PDB file of C-alpha atoms in Angstrom:
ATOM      1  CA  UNK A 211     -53.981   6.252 -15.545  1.00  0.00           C
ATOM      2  CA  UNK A 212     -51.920   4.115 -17.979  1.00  0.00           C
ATOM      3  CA  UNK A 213     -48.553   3.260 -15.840  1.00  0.00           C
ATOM      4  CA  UNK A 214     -45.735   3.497 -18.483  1.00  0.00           C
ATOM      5  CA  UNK A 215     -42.614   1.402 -18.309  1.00  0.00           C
ATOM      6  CA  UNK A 216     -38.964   2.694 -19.394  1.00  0.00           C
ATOM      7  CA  UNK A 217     -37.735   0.048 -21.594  1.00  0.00           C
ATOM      8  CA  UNK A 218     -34.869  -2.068 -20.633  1.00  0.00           C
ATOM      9  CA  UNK A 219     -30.861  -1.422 -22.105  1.00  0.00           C
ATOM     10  CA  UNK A 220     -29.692  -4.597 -22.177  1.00  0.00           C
ATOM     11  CA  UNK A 221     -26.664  -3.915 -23.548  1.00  0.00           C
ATOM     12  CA  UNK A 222     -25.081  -2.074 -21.029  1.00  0.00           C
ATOM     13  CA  UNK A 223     -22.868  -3.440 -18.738  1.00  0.00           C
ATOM     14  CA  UNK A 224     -20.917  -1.430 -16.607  1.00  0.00           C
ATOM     15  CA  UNK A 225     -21.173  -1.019 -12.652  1.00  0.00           C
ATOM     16  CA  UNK A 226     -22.094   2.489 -12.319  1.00  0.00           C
ATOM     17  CA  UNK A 227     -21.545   4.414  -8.890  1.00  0.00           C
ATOM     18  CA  UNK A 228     -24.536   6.412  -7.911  1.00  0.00           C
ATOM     19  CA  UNK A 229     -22.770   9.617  -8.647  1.00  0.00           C
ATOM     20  CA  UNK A 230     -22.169   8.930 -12.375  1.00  0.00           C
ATOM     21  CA  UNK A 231     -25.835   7.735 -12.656  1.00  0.00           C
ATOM     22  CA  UNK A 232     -28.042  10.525 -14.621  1.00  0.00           C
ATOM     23  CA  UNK A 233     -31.776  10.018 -14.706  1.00  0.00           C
ATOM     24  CA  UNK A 234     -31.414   9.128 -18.348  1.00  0.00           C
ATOM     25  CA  UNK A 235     -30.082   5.626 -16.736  1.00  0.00           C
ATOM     26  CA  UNK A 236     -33.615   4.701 -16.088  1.00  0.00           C
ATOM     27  CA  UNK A 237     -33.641   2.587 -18.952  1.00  0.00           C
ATOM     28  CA  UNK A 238     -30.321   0.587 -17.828  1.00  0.00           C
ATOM     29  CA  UNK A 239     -30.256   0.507 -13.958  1.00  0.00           C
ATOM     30  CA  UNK A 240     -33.941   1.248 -12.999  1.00  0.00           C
ATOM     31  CA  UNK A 241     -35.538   4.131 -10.927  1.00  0.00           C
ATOM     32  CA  UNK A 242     -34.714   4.165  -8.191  1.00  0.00           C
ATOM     33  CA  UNK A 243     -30.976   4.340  -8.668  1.00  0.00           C
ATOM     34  CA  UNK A 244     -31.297   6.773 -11.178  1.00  0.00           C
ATOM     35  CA  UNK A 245     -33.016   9.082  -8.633  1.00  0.00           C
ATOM     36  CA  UNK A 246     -30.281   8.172  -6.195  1.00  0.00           C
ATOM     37  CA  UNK A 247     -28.228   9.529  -8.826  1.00  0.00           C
ATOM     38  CA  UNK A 248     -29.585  12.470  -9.313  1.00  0.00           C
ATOM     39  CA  UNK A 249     -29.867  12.790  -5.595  1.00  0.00           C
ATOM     40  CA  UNK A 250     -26.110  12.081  -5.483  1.00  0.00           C
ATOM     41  CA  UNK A 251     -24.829  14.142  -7.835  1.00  0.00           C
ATOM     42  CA  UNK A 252     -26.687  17.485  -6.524  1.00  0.00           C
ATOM     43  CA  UNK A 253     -24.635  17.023  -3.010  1.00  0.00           C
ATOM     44  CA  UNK A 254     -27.833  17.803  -1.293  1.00  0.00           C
ATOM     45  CA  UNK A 255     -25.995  20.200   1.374  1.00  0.00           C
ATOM     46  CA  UNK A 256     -27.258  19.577   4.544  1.00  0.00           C
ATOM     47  CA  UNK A 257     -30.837  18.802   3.457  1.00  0.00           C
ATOM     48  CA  UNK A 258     -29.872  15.038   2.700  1.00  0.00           C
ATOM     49  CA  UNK A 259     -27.005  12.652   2.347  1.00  0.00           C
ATOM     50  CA  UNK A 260     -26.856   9.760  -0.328  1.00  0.00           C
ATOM     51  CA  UNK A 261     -25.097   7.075   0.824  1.00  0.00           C
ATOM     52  CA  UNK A 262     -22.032   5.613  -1.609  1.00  0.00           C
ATOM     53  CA  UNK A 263     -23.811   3.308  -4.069  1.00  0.00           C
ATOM     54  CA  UNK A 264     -23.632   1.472  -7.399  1.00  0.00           C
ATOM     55  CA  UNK A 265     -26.002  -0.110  -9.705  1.00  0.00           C
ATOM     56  CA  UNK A 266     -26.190  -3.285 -11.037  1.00  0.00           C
ATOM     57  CA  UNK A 267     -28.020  -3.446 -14.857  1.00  0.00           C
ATOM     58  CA  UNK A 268     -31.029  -5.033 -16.359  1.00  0.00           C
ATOM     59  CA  UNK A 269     -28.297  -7.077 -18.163  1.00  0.00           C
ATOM     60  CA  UNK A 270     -27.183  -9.021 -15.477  1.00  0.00           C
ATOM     61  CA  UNK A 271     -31.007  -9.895 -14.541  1.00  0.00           C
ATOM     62  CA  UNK A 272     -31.674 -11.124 -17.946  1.00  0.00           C
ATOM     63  CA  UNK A 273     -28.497 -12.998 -17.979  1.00  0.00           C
ATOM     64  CA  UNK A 274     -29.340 -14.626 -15.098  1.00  0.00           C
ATOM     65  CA  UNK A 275     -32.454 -15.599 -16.328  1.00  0.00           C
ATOM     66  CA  UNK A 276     -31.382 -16.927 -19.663  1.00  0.00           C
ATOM     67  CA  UNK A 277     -28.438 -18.956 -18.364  1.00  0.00           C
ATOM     68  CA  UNK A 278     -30.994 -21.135 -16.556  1.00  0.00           C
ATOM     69  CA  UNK A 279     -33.798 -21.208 -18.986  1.00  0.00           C
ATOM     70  CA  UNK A 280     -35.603 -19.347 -16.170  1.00  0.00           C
ATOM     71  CA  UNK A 281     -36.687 -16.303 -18.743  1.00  0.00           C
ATOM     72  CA  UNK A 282     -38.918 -19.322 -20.579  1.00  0.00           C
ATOM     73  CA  UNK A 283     -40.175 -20.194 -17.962  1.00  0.00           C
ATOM     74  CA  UNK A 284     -41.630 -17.003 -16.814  1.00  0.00           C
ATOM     75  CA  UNK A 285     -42.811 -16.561 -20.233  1.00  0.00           C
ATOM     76  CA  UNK A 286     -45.051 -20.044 -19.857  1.00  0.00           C
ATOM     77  CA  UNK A 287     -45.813 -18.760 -16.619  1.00  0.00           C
ATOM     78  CA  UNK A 288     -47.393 -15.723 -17.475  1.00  0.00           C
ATOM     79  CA  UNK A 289     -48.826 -17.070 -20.304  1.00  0.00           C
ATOM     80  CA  UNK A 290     -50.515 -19.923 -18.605  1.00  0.00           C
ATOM     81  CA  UNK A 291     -54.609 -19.625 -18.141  1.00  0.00           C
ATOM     82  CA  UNK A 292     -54.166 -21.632 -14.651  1.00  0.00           C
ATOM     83  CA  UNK A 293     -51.784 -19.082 -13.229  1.00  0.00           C
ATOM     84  CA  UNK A 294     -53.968 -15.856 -14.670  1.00  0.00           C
ATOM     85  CA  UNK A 295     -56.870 -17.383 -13.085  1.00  0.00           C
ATOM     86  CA  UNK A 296     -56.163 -19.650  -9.846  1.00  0.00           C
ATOM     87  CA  UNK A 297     -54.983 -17.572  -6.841  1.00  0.00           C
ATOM     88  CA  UNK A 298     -53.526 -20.577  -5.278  1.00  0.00           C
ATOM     89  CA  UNK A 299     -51.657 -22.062  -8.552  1.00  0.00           C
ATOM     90  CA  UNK A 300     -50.363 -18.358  -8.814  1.00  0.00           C
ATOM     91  CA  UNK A 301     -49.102 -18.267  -5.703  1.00  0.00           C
ATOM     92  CA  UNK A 302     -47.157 -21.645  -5.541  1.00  0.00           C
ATOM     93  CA  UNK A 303     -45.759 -21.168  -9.077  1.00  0.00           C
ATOM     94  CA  UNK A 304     -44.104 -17.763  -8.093  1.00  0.00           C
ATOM     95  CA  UNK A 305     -43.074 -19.644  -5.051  1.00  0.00           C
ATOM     96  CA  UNK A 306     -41.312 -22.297  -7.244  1.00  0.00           C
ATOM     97  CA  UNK A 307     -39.862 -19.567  -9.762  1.00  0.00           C
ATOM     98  CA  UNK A 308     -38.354 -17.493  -7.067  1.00  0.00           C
ATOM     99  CA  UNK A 309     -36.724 -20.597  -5.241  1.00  0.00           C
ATOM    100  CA  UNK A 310     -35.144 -21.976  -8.533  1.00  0.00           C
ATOM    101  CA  UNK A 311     -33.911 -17.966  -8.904  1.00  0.00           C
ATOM    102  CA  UNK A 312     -32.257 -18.594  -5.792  1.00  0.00           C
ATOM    103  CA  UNK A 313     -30.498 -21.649  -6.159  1.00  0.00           C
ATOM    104  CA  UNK A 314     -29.351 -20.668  -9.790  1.00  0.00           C
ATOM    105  CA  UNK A 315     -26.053 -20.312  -9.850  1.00  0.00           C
ATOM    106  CA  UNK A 316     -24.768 -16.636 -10.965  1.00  0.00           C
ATOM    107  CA  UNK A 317     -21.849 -16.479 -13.539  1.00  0.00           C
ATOM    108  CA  UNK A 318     -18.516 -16.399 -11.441  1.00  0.00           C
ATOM    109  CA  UNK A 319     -17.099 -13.653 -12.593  1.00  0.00           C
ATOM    110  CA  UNK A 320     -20.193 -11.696 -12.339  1.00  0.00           C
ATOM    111  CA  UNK A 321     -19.799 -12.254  -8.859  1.00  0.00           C
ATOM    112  CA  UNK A 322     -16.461 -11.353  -9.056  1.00  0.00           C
ATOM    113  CA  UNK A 323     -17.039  -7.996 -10.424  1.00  0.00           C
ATOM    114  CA  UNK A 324     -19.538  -7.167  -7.904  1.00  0.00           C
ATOM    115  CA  UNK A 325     -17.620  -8.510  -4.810  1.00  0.00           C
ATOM    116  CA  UNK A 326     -14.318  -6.318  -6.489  1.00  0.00           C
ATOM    117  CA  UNK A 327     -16.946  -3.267  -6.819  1.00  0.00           C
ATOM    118  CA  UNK A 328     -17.608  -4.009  -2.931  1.00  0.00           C
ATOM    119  CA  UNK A 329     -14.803  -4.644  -1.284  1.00  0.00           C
ATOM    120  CA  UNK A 330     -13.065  -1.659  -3.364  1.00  0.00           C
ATOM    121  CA  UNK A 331     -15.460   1.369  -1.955  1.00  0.00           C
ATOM    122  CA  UNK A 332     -16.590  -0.427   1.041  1.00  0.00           C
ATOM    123  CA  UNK A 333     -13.879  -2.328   2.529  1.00  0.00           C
ATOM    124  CA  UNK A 334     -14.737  -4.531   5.677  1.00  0.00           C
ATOM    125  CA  UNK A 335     -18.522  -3.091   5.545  1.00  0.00           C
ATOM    126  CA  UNK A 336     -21.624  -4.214   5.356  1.00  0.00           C
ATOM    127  CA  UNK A 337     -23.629  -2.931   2.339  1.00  0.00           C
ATOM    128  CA  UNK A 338     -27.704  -3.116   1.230  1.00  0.00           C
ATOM    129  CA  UNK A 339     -28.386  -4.727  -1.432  1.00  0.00           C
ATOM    130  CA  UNK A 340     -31.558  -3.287  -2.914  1.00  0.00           C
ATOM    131  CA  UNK A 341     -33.920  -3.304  -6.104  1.00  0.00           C
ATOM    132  CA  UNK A 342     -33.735  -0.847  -9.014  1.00  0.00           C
ATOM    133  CA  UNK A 343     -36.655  -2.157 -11.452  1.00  0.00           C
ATOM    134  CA  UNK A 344     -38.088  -0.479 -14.247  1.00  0.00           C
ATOM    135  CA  UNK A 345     -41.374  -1.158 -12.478  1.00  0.00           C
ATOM    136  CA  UNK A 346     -41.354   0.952  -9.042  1.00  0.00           C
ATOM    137  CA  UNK A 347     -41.201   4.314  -9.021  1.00  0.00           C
ATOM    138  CA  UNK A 348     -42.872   5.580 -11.400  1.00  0.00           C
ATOM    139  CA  UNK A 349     -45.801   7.912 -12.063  1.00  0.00           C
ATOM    140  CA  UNK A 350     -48.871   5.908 -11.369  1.00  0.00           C
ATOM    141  CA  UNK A 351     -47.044   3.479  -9.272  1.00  0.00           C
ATOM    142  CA  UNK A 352     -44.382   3.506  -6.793  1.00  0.00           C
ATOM    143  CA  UNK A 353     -44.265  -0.097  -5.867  1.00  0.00           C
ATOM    144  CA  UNK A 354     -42.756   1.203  -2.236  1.00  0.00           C
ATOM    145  CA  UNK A 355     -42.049  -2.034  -0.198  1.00  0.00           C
ATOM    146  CA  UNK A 356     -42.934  -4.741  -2.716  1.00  0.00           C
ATOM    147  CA  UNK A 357     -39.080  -6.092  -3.525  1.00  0.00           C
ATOM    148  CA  UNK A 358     -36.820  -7.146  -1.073  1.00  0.00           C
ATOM    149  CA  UNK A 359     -33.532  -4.875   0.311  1.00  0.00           C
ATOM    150  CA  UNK A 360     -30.858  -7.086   2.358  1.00  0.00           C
ATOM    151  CA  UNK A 361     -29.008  -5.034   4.546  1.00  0.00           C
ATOM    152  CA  UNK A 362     -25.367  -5.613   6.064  1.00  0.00           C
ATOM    153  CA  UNK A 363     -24.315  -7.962   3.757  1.00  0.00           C
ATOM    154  CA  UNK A 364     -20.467  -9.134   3.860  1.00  0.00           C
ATOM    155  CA  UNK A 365     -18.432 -11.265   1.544  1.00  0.00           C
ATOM    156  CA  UNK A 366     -18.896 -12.481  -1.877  1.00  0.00           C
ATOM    157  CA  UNK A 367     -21.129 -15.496  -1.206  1.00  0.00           C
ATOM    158  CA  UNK A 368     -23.418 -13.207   0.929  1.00  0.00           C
ATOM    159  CA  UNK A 369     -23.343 -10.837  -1.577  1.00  0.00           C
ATOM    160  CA  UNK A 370     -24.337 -13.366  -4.213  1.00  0.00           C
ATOM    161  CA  UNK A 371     -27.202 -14.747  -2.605  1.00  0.00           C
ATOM    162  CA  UNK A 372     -28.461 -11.239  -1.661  1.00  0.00           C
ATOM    163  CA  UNK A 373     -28.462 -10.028  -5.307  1.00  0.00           C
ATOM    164  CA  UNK A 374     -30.197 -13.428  -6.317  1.00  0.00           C
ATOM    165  CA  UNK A 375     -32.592 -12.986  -3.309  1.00  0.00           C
ATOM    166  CA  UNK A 376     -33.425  -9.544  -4.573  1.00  0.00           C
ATOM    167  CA  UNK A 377     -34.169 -10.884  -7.774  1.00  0.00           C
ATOM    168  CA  UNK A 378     -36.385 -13.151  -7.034  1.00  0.00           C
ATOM    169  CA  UNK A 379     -38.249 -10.885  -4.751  1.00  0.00           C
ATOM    170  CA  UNK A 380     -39.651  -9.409  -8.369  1.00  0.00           C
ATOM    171  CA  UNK A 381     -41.797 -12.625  -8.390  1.00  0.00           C
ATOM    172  CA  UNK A 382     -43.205 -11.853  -4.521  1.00  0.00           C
ATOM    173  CA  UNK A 383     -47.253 -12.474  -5.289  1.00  0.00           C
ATOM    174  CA  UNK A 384     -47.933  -9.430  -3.966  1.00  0.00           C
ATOM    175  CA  UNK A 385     -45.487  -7.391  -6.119  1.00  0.00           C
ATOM    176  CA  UNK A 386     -46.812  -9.230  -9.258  1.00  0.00           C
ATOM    177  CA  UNK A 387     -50.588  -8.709  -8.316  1.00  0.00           C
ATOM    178  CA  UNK A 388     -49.599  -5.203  -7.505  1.00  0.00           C
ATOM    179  CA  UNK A 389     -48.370  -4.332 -11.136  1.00  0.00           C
ATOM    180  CA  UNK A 390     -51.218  -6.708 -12.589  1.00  0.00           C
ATOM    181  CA  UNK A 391     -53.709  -4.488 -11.035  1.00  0.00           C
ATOM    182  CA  UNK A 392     -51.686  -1.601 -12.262  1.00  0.00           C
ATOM    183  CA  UNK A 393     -51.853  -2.991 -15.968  1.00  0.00           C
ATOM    184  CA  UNK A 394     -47.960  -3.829 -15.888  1.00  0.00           C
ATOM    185  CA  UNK A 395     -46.122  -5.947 -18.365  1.00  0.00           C
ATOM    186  CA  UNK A 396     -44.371  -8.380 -15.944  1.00  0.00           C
ATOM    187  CA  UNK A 397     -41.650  -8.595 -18.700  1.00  0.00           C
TER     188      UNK A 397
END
């Protein structure tokens, strides 16, 4: 079975709460949150509760990326015979990729608008920060456990880091062998 990938919007930019989030979103916030906002939206009665929620875009990601030249050097990565074909190479490249992901610094007021978002619907708490990629979830392949969630994160700086953290978990070796032996484009 051929996996198909929703495409990425990279145009949108907005911070969606769960409960506006239609799974038509796929293509701008991922899967999983546009389940959760289907989820969200049909109240569940007392089969299920969603928790309170928004999405962060593809847009921000690739922004990310880009303002650190980090999107060329995934591209070299990936296109690099050494990492296709040395386990070891693989595994301390991704390493490398996700720790410069890390230490990155996000745009201020991207940070801003998140932290606002935050401390706006979830004053004084703790929230999980979680991934929403166009690659989990799907038919074929559900990619269950392969990103990182941070749980009870406080503050902006927190916040910050967990967002970058989740990131970065994209480039975990196991979640890219995972979608390379599911015949995903890791771009």
């Amino acid at each position: 079975m051929k996996v198909v990938i929703p495409p990425s919007d990279l145009a949108y930019r907005e911070l969606p709460d769960l409960t506006a989030i239609r799974r038509t979103d796929v293509v701008r916030v991922g899967t999983k949150a546009s389940n959760l906002g289907e989820l969200a939206t049909d109240g569940g009665g007392d089969a299920y509760t969603v928790p309170g929620g928004f999405a962060v875009p593809f847009a921000f990601y690739a922004d990310h990326l880009a303002r650190h030249g980090l999107d060329k050097r995934i591209k070299a990565m990936l296109s690099d015979g050494k990492f296709r074909k040395d386990r070891a190479h693989r595994e301390a490249t991704l390493e490398k990729l996700r720790h410069a992901m890390q230490e990155a610094e996000l745009d201020p007021a991207f940070v801003k608008r998140i932290d606002g978002k935050v401390t706006g619907r979830f004053p004084g708490q703790g929230v999980f920060v979680r991934s929403s990629t166009n690659a989990e979830d799907l038919p074929g392949f559900n990619g269950a456990g392969l990103y990182d969630t941070v749980p009870n994160v406080k503050g902006a700086e927190a916040l910050g880091a967990a967002v970058k953290q989740v990131w970065a978990s994209l480039w975990n070796f196991r979640a890219h062998e995972e979608r390379t032996r599911a015949g995903i484009d890791h771009q």
